[in-house]
mmCIF file of N, CA and C in Angstrom:
data_model
loop_
_atom_site.group_PDB
_atom_site.id
_atom_site.type_symbol
_atom_site.label_atom_id
_atom_site.label_comp_id
_atom_site.label_asym_id
_atom_site.label_seq_id
_atom_site.Cartn_x
_atom_site.Cartn_y
_atom_site.Cartn_z
ATOM 1 N N MET A 81 111.784 144.920 45.921
ATOM 2 C CA MET A 81 110.926 144.696 44.771
ATOM 3 C C MET A 81 110.883 145.973 43.955
ATOM 4 N N MET A 82 111.262 145.892 42.711
ATOM 5 C CA MET A 82 111.232 147.053 41.837
ATOM 6 C C MET A 82 109.852 147.151 41.201
ATOM 7 N N LEU A 83 109.370 148.333 41.071
ATOM 8 C CA LEU A 83 108.068 148.560 40.470
ATOM 9 C C LEU A 83 108.259 148.772 38.983
ATOM 10 N N THR A 84 107.531 148.013 38.180
ATOM 11 C CA THR A 84 107.632 148.151 36.744
ATOM 12 C C THR A 84 106.332 148.712 36.215
ATOM 13 N N PRO A 85 106.393 149.748 35.390
ATOM 14 C CA PRO A 85 105.170 150.363 34.891
ATOM 15 C C PRO A 85 104.422 149.447 33.934
ATOM 16 N N ASN A 86 103.110 149.608 33.932
ATOM 17 C CA ASN A 86 102.206 148.956 32.994
ATOM 18 C C ASN A 86 102.175 147.441 33.080
ATOM 19 N N LYS A 87 102.662 146.838 34.158
ATOM 20 C CA LYS A 87 102.543 145.392 34.325
ATOM 21 C C LYS A 87 101.172 145.120 34.914
ATOM 22 N N PRO A 88 100.294 144.388 34.180
ATOM 23 C CA PRO A 88 98.942 144.181 34.698
ATOM 24 C C PRO A 88 98.931 143.267 35.909
ATOM 25 N N THR A 89 98.020 143.555 36.800
ATOM 26 C CA THR A 89 97.812 142.745 37.991
ATOM 27 C C THR A 89 96.321 142.553 38.134
ATOM 28 N N SER A 90 95.895 141.358 38.520
ATOM 29 C CA SER A 90 94.467 141.125 38.678
ATOM 30 C C SER A 90 94.105 141.135 40.146
ATOM 31 N N ILE A 91 92.892 141.548 40.420
ATOM 32 C CA ILE A 91 92.383 141.599 41.784
ATOM 33 C C ILE A 91 91.311 140.535 41.911
ATOM 34 N N ASN A 92 91.395 139.753 42.968
ATOM 35 C CA ASN A 92 90.344 138.788 43.244
ATOM 36 C C ASN A 92 89.145 139.580 43.725
ATOM 37 N N ASN A 93 88.100 139.654 42.922
ATOM 38 C CA ASN A 93 86.969 140.535 43.197
ATOM 39 C C ASN A 93 85.770 139.774 43.760
ATOM 40 N N THR A 94 86.010 138.677 44.496
ATOM 41 C CA THR A 94 84.911 137.939 45.088
ATOM 42 C C THR A 94 84.660 138.446 46.486
ATOM 43 N N PRO A 95 83.416 138.313 46.991
ATOM 44 C CA PRO A 95 83.144 138.745 48.363
ATOM 45 C C PRO A 95 83.991 137.964 49.351
ATOM 46 N N ASN A 96 84.302 138.586 50.475
ATOM 47 C CA ASN A 96 85.067 137.979 51.555
ATOM 48 C C ASN A 96 86.465 137.578 51.112
ATOM 49 N N THR A 97 87.139 138.440 50.347
ATOM 50 C CA THR A 97 88.495 138.151 49.903
ATOM 51 C C THR A 97 89.475 138.497 50.993
ATOM 52 N N ASN A 98 90.727 138.113 50.774
ATOM 53 C CA ASN A 98 91.776 138.442 51.725
ATOM 54 C C ASN A 98 92.376 139.809 51.439
ATOM 55 N N HIS A 99 91.873 140.504 50.453
ATOM 56 C CA HIS A 99 92.297 141.864 50.120
ATOM 57 C C HIS A 99 93.739 141.912 49.641
ATOM 58 N N HIS A 100 94.188 140.879 48.975
ATOM 59 C CA HIS A 100 95.547 140.874 48.461
ATOM 60 C C HIS A 100 95.501 140.931 46.946
ATOM 61 N N LEU A 101 96.491 141.560 46.379
ATOM 62 C CA LEU A 101 96.615 141.615 44.940
ATOM 63 C C LEU A 101 97.504 140.457 44.513
ATOM 64 N N SER A 102 97.192 139.835 43.371
ATOM 65 C CA SER A 102 98.022 138.730 42.901
ATOM 66 C C SER A 102 98.603 139.085 41.546
ATOM 67 N N ASN A 103 99.894 138.823 41.360
ATOM 68 C CA ASN A 103 100.546 139.134 40.090
ATOM 69 C C ASN A 103 100.036 138.211 39.002
ATOM 70 N N GLY A 104 100.055 138.681 37.790
ATOM 71 C CA GLY A 104 99.634 137.875 36.658
ATOM 72 C C GLY A 104 98.552 138.591 35.887
ATOM 73 N N GLY A 105 98.130 137.981 34.783
ATOM 74 C CA GLY A 105 97.102 138.572 33.952
ATOM 75 C C GLY A 105 95.719 138.276 34.495
ATOM 76 N N THR A 106 94.740 138.631 33.709
ATOM 77 C CA THR A 106 93.374 138.384 34.145
ATOM 78 C C THR A 106 92.949 136.992 33.733
ATOM 79 N N ALA A 107 92.003 136.447 34.465
ATOM 80 C CA ALA A 107 91.442 135.150 34.109
ATOM 81 C C ALA A 107 90.483 135.347 32.952
ATOM 82 N N THR A 108 90.327 134.325 32.144
ATOM 83 C CA THR A 108 89.400 134.430 31.026
ATOM 84 C C THR A 108 88.341 133.370 31.156
ATOM 85 N N GLY A 109 87.244 133.587 30.481
ATOM 86 C CA GLY A 109 86.155 132.630 30.515
ATOM 87 C C GLY A 109 86.484 131.387 29.711
ATOM 88 N N ASN A 110 85.570 130.445 29.675
ATOM 89 C CA ASN A 110 85.732 129.196 28.953
ATOM 90 C C ASN A 110 85.650 129.482 27.463
ATOM 91 N N SER A 111 86.739 129.273 26.746
ATOM 92 C CA SER A 111 86.773 129.602 25.325
ATOM 93 C C SER A 111 86.036 128.579 24.479
ATOM 94 N N SER A 112 85.675 127.408 25.056
ATOM 95 C CA SER A 112 84.981 126.386 24.280
ATOM 96 C C SER A 112 83.465 126.482 24.426
ATOM 97 N N ALA A 113 82.960 127.575 24.961
ATOM 98 C CA ALA A 113 81.519 127.738 25.152
ATOM 99 C C ALA A 113 80.845 127.818 23.793
ATOM 100 N N THR A 114 79.716 127.076 23.644
ATOM 101 C CA THR A 114 79.041 127.073 22.356
ATOM 102 C C THR A 114 77.602 127.538 22.427
ATOM 103 N N SER A 115 76.903 127.327 23.525
ATOM 104 C CA SER A 115 75.512 127.753 23.605
ATOM 105 C C SER A 115 75.445 129.261 23.786
ATOM 106 N N PRO A 116 74.355 129.892 23.332
ATOM 107 C CA PRO A 116 74.228 131.346 23.498
ATOM 108 C C PRO A 116 74.327 131.776 24.954
ATOM 109 N N LEU A 117 73.767 130.973 25.858
ATOM 110 C CA LEU A 117 73.817 131.319 27.272
ATOM 111 C C LEU A 117 75.245 131.281 27.792
ATOM 112 N N SER A 118 76.005 130.232 27.422
ATOM 113 C CA SER A 118 77.381 130.142 27.908
ATOM 114 C C SER A 118 78.266 131.186 27.239
ATOM 115 N N VAL A 119 77.970 131.529 25.978
ATOM 116 C CA VAL A 119 78.731 132.589 25.310
ATOM 117 C C VAL A 119 78.483 133.919 26.009
ATOM 118 N N ALA A 120 77.220 134.187 26.364
ATOM 119 C CA ALA A 120 76.892 135.428 27.071
ATOM 120 C C ALA A 120 77.561 135.456 28.434
ATOM 121 N N ALA A 121 77.548 134.322 29.136
ATOM 122 C CA ALA A 121 78.192 134.257 30.451
ATOM 123 C C ALA A 121 79.685 134.474 30.321
ATOM 124 N N THR A 122 80.297 133.884 29.280
ATOM 125 C CA THR A 122 81.728 134.061 29.058
ATOM 126 C C THR A 122 82.035 135.521 28.758
ATOM 127 N N ALA A 123 81.221 136.154 27.922
ATOM 128 C CA ALA A 123 81.436 137.567 27.602
ATOM 129 C C ALA A 123 81.305 138.418 28.853
ATOM 130 N N ASN A 124 80.309 138.117 29.696
ATOM 131 C CA ASN A 124 80.121 138.862 30.936
ATOM 132 C C ASN A 124 81.322 138.680 31.859
ATOM 133 N N ASN A 125 81.822 137.444 31.982
ATOM 134 C CA ASN A 125 83.001 137.192 32.818
ATOM 135 C C ASN A 125 84.209 137.945 32.299
ATOM 136 N N ASN A 126 84.393 137.966 30.975
ATOM 137 C CA ASN A 126 85.530 138.682 30.404
ATOM 138 C C ASN A 126 85.422 140.177 30.678
ATOM 139 N N GLU A 127 84.207 140.730 30.594
ATOM 140 C CA GLU A 127 84.016 142.151 30.899
ATOM 141 C C GLU A 127 84.369 142.443 32.347
ATOM 142 N N GLN A 128 83.914 141.581 33.265
ATOM 143 C CA GLN A 128 84.213 141.782 34.682
ATOM 144 C C GLN A 128 85.710 141.682 34.933
ATOM 145 N N ASN A 129 86.374 140.718 34.300
ATOM 146 C CA ASN A 129 87.808 140.551 34.499
ATOM 147 C C ASN A 129 88.584 141.730 33.940
ATOM 148 N N GLN A 130 88.132 142.279 32.812
ATOM 149 C CA GLN A 130 88.819 143.425 32.247
ATOM 150 C C GLN A 130 88.698 144.635 33.161
ATOM 151 N N GLN A 131 87.594 144.751 33.882
ATOM 152 C CA GLN A 131 87.411 145.864 34.796
ATOM 153 C C GLN A 131 88.311 145.732 36.012
ATOM 154 N N CYS A 132 88.813 144.526 36.299
ATOM 155 C CA CYS A 132 89.621 144.279 37.490
ATOM 156 C C CYS A 132 91.112 144.373 37.222
ATOM 157 N N VAL A 133 91.523 144.688 35.995
ATOM 158 C CA VAL A 133 92.942 144.791 35.688
ATOM 159 C C VAL A 133 93.474 146.086 36.278
ATOM 160 N N VAL A 134 94.558 145.971 37.041
ATOM 161 C CA VAL A 134 95.171 147.125 37.679
ATOM 162 C C VAL A 134 96.650 147.118 37.327
ATOM 163 N N ARG A 135 97.146 148.239 36.824
ATOM 164 C CA ARG A 135 98.579 148.324 36.565
ATOM 165 C C ARG A 135 99.313 148.264 37.889
ATOM 166 N N GLU A 136 100.503 147.660 37.896
ATOM 167 C CA GLU A 136 101.232 147.466 39.146
ATOM 168 C C GLU A 136 101.492 148.790 39.858
ATOM 169 N N GLN A 137 101.825 149.849 39.108
ATOM 170 C CA GLN A 137 102.098 151.120 39.775
ATOM 171 C C GLN A 137 100.837 151.728 40.379
ATOM 172 N N ASP A 138 99.662 151.304 39.907
ATOM 173 C CA ASP A 138 98.412 151.834 40.442
ATOM 174 C C ASP A 138 97.939 151.116 41.699
ATOM 175 N N GLN A 139 98.539 149.982 42.028
ATOM 176 C CA GLN A 139 98.120 149.263 43.228
ATOM 177 C C GLN A 139 98.808 149.809 44.472
ATOM 178 N N TYR A 140 99.787 150.677 44.298
ATOM 179 C CA TYR A 140 100.518 151.249 45.426
ATOM 180 C C TYR A 140 100.216 152.735 45.564
ATOM 181 N N MET A 141 100.321 153.217 46.793
ATOM 182 C CA MET A 141 100.224 154.651 47.041
ATOM 183 C C MET A 141 101.395 155.319 46.300
ATOM 184 N N PRO A 142 101.204 156.492 45.718
ATOM 185 C CA PRO A 142 102.299 157.148 44.993
ATOM 186 C C PRO A 142 103.538 157.324 45.874
ATOM 187 N N ILE A 143 104.699 156.987 45.326
ATOM 188 C CA ILE A 143 105.947 157.014 46.090
ATOM 189 C C ILE A 143 106.264 158.416 46.606
ATOM 190 N N ALA A 144 105.907 159.449 45.853
ATOM 191 C CA ALA A 144 106.174 160.823 46.305
ATOM 192 C C ALA A 144 105.415 161.124 47.598
ATOM 193 N N ASN A 145 104.186 160.645 47.708
ATOM 194 C CA ASN A 145 103.405 160.848 48.935
ATOM 195 C C ASN A 145 104.020 160.097 50.104
ATOM 196 N N VAL A 146 104.509 158.888 49.841
ATOM 197 C CA VAL A 146 105.144 158.086 50.888
ATOM 198 C C VAL A 146 106.405 158.788 51.387
ATOM 199 N N ILE A 147 107.230 159.249 50.467
ATOM 200 C CA ILE A 147 108.484 159.923 50.840
ATOM 201 C C ILE A 147 108.186 161.196 51.627
ATOM 202 N N ARG A 148 107.195 161.964 51.186
ATOM 203 C CA ARG A 148 106.829 163.196 51.889
ATOM 204 C C ARG A 148 106.411 162.895 53.327
ATOM 205 N N SER A 149 105.622 161.859 53.512
ATOM 206 C CA SER A 149 105.198 161.476 54.866
ATOM 207 C C SER A 149 106.384 161.026 55.708
ATOM 208 N N MET A 150 107.285 160.264 55.111
ATOM 209 C CA MET A 150 108.465 159.795 55.844
ATOM 210 C C MET A 150 109.338 160.975 56.267
ATOM 211 N N ARG A 151 109.523 161.938 55.364
ATOM 212 C CA ARG A 151 110.383 163.096 55.670
ATOM 213 C C ARG A 151 109.797 163.969 56.782
ATOM 214 N N ARG A 152 108.471 164.030 56.882
ATOM 215 C CA ARG A 152 107.837 164.807 57.956
ATOM 216 C C ARG A 152 108.166 164.234 59.327
ATOM 217 N N ILE A 153 108.296 162.920 59.400
ATOM 218 C CA ILE A 153 108.508 162.249 60.680
ATOM 219 C C ILE A 153 109.984 162.162 61.048
ATOM 220 N N LEU A 154 110.833 161.918 60.054
ATOM 221 C CA LEU A 154 112.261 161.731 60.313
ATOM 222 C C LEU A 154 112.970 163.066 60.509
ATOM 223 N N PRO A 155 114.126 163.053 61.187
ATOM 224 C CA PRO A 155 114.921 164.282 61.314
ATOM 225 C C PRO A 155 115.322 164.799 59.927
ATOM 226 N N SER A 156 115.518 166.094 59.805
ATOM 227 C CA SER A 156 115.797 166.705 58.499
ATOM 228 C C SER A 156 117.082 166.192 57.858
ATOM 229 N N HIS A 157 118.031 165.734 58.661
ATOM 230 C CA HIS A 157 119.302 165.253 58.117
ATOM 231 C C HIS A 157 119.266 163.763 57.755
ATOM 232 N N ALA A 158 118.166 163.091 58.031
ATOM 233 C CA ALA A 158 118.070 161.643 57.780
ATOM 234 C C ALA A 158 118.006 161.355 56.284
ATOM 235 N N LYS A 159 118.667 160.269 55.898
ATOM 236 C CA LYS A 159 118.606 159.795 54.519
ATOM 237 C C LYS A 159 117.752 158.536 54.499
ATOM 238 N N ILE A 160 117.040 158.340 53.405
ATOM 239 C CA ILE A 160 116.145 157.189 53.281
ATOM 240 C C ILE A 160 116.563 156.386 52.054
ATOM 241 N N SER A 161 116.855 155.117 52.251
ATOM 242 C CA SER A 161 117.258 154.270 51.121
ATOM 243 C C SER A 161 116.052 153.989 50.226
ATOM 244 N N ASP A 162 116.333 153.688 48.968
ATOM 245 C CA ASP A 162 115.264 153.348 48.032
ATOM 246 C C ASP A 162 114.497 152.117 48.502
ATOM 247 N N ASP A 163 115.230 151.153 49.070
ATOM 248 C CA ASP A 163 114.594 149.937 49.571
ATOM 249 C C ASP A 163 113.611 150.262 50.700
ATOM 250 N N ALA A 164 113.995 151.173 51.587
ATOM 251 C CA ALA A 164 113.109 151.570 52.690
ATOM 252 C C ALA A 164 111.865 152.272 52.144
ATOM 253 N N LYS A 165 112.049 153.119 51.149
ATOM 254 C CA LYS A 165 110.913 153.825 50.545
ATOM 255 C C LYS A 165 109.921 152.833 49.938
ATOM 256 N N GLU A 166 110.450 151.862 49.185
ATOM 257 C CA GLU A 166 109.583 150.882 48.539
ATOM 258 C C GLU A 166 108.893 149.984 49.561
ATOM 259 N N THR A 167 109.606 149.622 50.621
ATOM 260 C CA THR A 167 109.020 148.767 51.653
ATOM 261 C C THR A 167 107.872 149.478 52.353
ATOM 262 N N ILE A 168 108.084 150.733 52.720
ATOM 263 C CA ILE A 168 107.013 151.510 53.359
ATOM 264 C C ILE A 168 105.848 151.692 52.391
ATOM 265 N N GLN A 169 106.154 151.939 51.129
ATOM 266 C CA GLN A 169 105.109 152.094 50.120
ATOM 267 C C GLN A 169 104.239 150.836 50.053
ATOM 268 N N GLU A 170 104.861 149.673 50.034
ATOM 269 C CA GLU A 170 104.110 148.420 49.977
ATOM 270 C C GLU A 170 103.283 148.216 51.251
ATOM 271 N N CYS A 171 103.878 148.503 52.410
ATOM 272 C CA CYS A 171 103.162 148.320 53.684
ATOM 273 C C CYS A 171 101.955 149.243 53.790
ATOM 274 N N VAL A 172 102.137 150.502 53.451
ATOM 275 C CA VAL A 172 101.044 151.474 53.523
ATOM 276 C C VAL A 172 99.931 151.081 52.555
ATOM 277 N N SER A 173 100.316 150.668 51.370
ATOM 278 C CA SER A 173 99.323 150.279 50.370
ATOM 279 C C SER A 173 98.550 149.046 50.813
ATOM 280 N N GLU A 174 99.229 148.075 51.401
ATOM 281 C CA GLU A 174 98.561 146.872 51.900
ATOM 282 C C GLU A 174 97.613 147.225 53.046
ATOM 283 N N TYR A 175 98.043 148.118 53.931
ATOM 284 C CA TYR A 175 97.206 148.554 55.052
ATOM 285 C C TYR A 175 95.923 149.207 54.532
ATOM 286 N N ILE A 176 96.071 150.110 53.585
ATOM 287 C CA ILE A 176 94.910 150.796 53.013
ATOM 288 C C ILE A 176 93.983 149.785 52.335
ATOM 289 N N SER A 177 94.561 148.849 51.611
ATOM 290 C CA SER A 177 93.767 147.825 50.934
ATOM 291 C C SER A 177 92.993 146.974 51.936
ATOM 292 N N PHE A 178 93.653 146.570 53.013
ATOM 293 C CA PHE A 178 93.000 145.743 54.024
ATOM 294 C C PHE A 178 91.855 146.503 54.686
ATOM 295 N N ILE A 179 92.124 147.712 55.134
ATOM 296 C CA ILE A 179 91.109 148.510 55.828
ATOM 297 C C ILE A 179 89.919 148.782 54.905
ATOM 298 N N THR A 180 90.202 149.153 53.670
ATOM 299 C CA THR A 180 89.134 149.434 52.716
ATOM 300 C C THR A 180 88.303 148.188 52.443
ATOM 301 N N GLY A 181 88.970 147.062 52.279
ATOM 302 C CA GLY A 181 88.265 145.810 52.021
ATOM 303 C C GLY A 181 87.374 145.397 53.179
ATOM 304 N N GLU A 182 87.890 145.517 54.397
ATOM 305 C CA GLU A 182 87.087 145.168 55.574
ATOM 306 C C GLU A 182 85.883 146.100 55.703
ATOM 307 N N ALA A 183 86.098 147.387 55.478
ATOM 308 C CA ALA A 183 84.991 148.352 55.549
ATOM 309 C C ALA A 183 83.951 148.044 54.472
ATOM 310 N N ASN A 184 84.410 147.688 53.285
ATOM 311 C CA ASN A 184 83.495 147.354 52.197
ATOM 312 C C ASN A 184 82.705 146.086 52.504
ATOM 313 N N GLU A 185 83.361 145.080 53.078
ATOM 314 C CA GLU A 185 82.652 143.848 53.444
ATOM 315 C C GLU A 185 81.559 144.131 54.473
ATOM 316 N N ARG A 186 81.852 145.019 55.412
ATOM 317 C CA ARG A 186 80.837 145.392 56.409
ATOM 318 C C ARG A 186 79.625 146.012 55.711
ATOM 319 N N CYS A 187 79.895 146.891 54.753
ATOM 320 C CA CYS A 187 78.794 147.518 54.003
ATOM 321 C C CYS A 187 77.982 146.470 53.251
ATOM 322 N N GLN A 188 78.658 145.516 52.634
ATOM 323 C CA GLN A 188 77.946 144.466 51.903
ATOM 324 C C GLN A 188 77.079 143.634 52.839
ATOM 325 N N ARG A 189 77.617 143.278 54.009
ATOM 326 C CA ARG A 189 76.833 142.496 54.978
ATOM 327 C C ARG A 189 75.584 143.255 55.411
ATOM 328 N N GLU A 190 75.717 144.580 55.542
ATOM 329 C CA GLU A 190 74.594 145.420 55.960
ATOM 330 C C GLU A 190 73.788 145.932 54.770
ATOM 331 N N GLN A 191 74.095 145.429 53.582
ATOM 332 C CA GLN A 191 73.411 145.781 52.342
ATOM 333 C C GLN A 191 73.397 147.285 52.091
ATOM 334 N N ARG A 192 74.556 147.890 52.292
ATOM 335 C CA ARG A 192 74.726 149.315 51.991
ATOM 336 C C ARG A 192 75.724 149.446 50.856
ATOM 337 N N LYS A 193 75.657 150.561 50.135
ATOM 338 C CA LYS A 193 76.549 150.775 49.002
ATOM 339 C C LYS A 193 77.618 151.821 49.271
ATOM 340 N N THR A 194 77.499 152.561 50.359
ATOM 341 C CA THR A 194 78.436 153.641 50.649
ATOM 342 C C THR A 194 79.264 153.318 51.879
ATOM 343 N N VAL A 195 80.588 153.345 51.703
ATOM 344 C CA VAL A 195 81.502 153.156 52.831
ATOM 345 C C VAL A 195 81.615 154.493 53.553
ATOM 346 N N THR A 196 81.379 154.483 54.859
ATOM 347 C CA THR A 196 81.432 155.712 55.648
ATOM 348 C C THR A 196 82.702 155.750 56.491
ATOM 349 N N ALA A 197 82.955 156.895 57.087
ATOM 350 C CA ALA A 197 84.093 157.028 58.001
ATOM 351 C C ALA A 197 83.945 156.054 59.165
ATOM 352 N N GLU A 198 82.725 155.841 59.615
ATOM 353 C CA GLU A 198 82.481 154.891 60.704
ATOM 354 C C GLU A 198 82.912 153.475 60.305
ATOM 355 N N ASP A 199 82.665 153.097 59.041
ATOM 356 C CA ASP A 199 83.083 151.777 58.552
ATOM 357 C C ASP A 199 84.607 151.652 58.561
ATOM 358 N N VAL A 200 85.278 152.711 58.142
ATOM 359 C CA VAL A 200 86.744 152.705 58.115
ATOM 360 C C VAL A 200 87.293 152.607 59.533
ATOM 361 N N LEU A 201 86.737 153.380 60.457
ATOM 362 C CA LEU A 201 87.188 153.323 61.851
ATOM 363 C C LEU A 201 86.916 151.953 62.464
ATOM 364 N N TRP A 202 85.788 151.349 62.115
ATOM 365 C CA TRP A 202 85.470 150.007 62.597
ATOM 366 C C TRP A 202 86.517 149.007 62.095
ATOM 367 N N ALA A 203 86.873 149.110 60.807
ATOM 368 C CA ALA A 203 87.866 148.203 60.224
ATOM 369 C C ALA A 203 89.235 148.399 60.875
ATOM 370 N N MET A 204 89.591 149.640 61.170
ATOM 371 C CA MET A 204 90.864 149.907 61.849
ATOM 372 C C MET A 204 90.856 149.294 63.244
ATOM 373 N N GLY A 205 89.733 149.395 63.941
ATOM 374 C CA GLY A 205 89.605 148.777 65.259
ATOM 375 C C GLY A 205 89.704 147.268 65.184
ATOM 376 N N LYS A 206 89.116 146.689 64.144
ATOM 377 C CA LYS A 206 89.189 145.238 63.952
ATOM 378 C C LYS A 206 90.635 144.804 63.741
ATOM 379 N N LEU A 207 91.374 145.544 62.919
ATOM 380 C CA LEU A 207 92.783 145.222 62.685
ATOM 381 C C LEU A 207 93.583 145.354 63.974
ATOM 382 N N GLU A 208 93.331 146.414 64.733
ATOM 383 C CA GLU A 208 94.032 146.615 66.003
ATOM 384 C C GLU A 208 93.769 145.446 66.949
ATOM 385 N N THR A 209 92.533 144.989 67.000
ATOM 386 C CA THR A 209 92.181 143.846 67.851
ATOM 387 C C THR A 209 92.899 142.586 67.386
ATOM 388 N N LEU A 210 92.928 142.361 66.075
ATOM 389 C CA LEU A 210 93.625 141.188 65.542
ATOM 390 C C LEU A 210 95.108 141.220 65.893
ATOM 391 N N LEU A 211 95.727 142.376 65.741
ATOM 392 C CA LEU A 211 97.154 142.504 66.053
ATOM 393 C C LEU A 211 97.404 142.331 67.543
ATOM 394 N N HIS A 212 96.523 142.873 68.358
ATOM 395 C CA HIS A 212 96.664 142.755 69.808
ATOM 396 C C HIS A 212 96.542 141.297 70.237
ATOM 397 N N ASP A 213 95.572 140.579 69.664
ATOM 398 C CA ASP A 213 95.369 139.168 69.995
ATOM 399 C C ASP A 213 96.561 138.314 69.579
ATOM 400 N N GLU A 214 97.186 138.637 68.439
ATOM 401 C CA GLU A 214 98.362 137.892 67.982
ATOM 402 C C GLU A 214 99.545 138.090 68.915
ATOM 403 N N ASN A 215 99.656 139.261 69.516
ATOM 404 C CA ASN A 215 100.787 139.560 70.394
ATOM 405 C C ASN A 215 100.632 138.952 71.774
ATOM 406 N N MET A 216 99.477 138.444 72.108
ATOM 407 C CA MET A 216 99.262 137.865 73.436
ATOM 408 C C MET A 216 99.640 136.423 73.478
#
């Protein structure tokens, strides 16, 4: 998958999401709204949707950071294909998105606004448990 700059991507910003990004533009409100209340609701929805627009290159961890991490682990003479770099970039970004989303959901359930290191570690443990259960 080639990364193209400035391609908008929308994020499903509802509680209890699957933490996945979906390609495409943002959703818009009902354009046929006529009452002041529905017009205000439509304007509010459009504002929320505009805040959720993420450029495709911004949804991934920077490729330079990914390559640097890969080079630290691999032997100095190892070569890394562009496809491998992009695949690792996507995997790392998805992992971070999942962990962050799970930690955030925990905070919401507990009616807190700040994600702590404990929340992140809890989410990592939850993922480890899910992966372990799938392998059994």
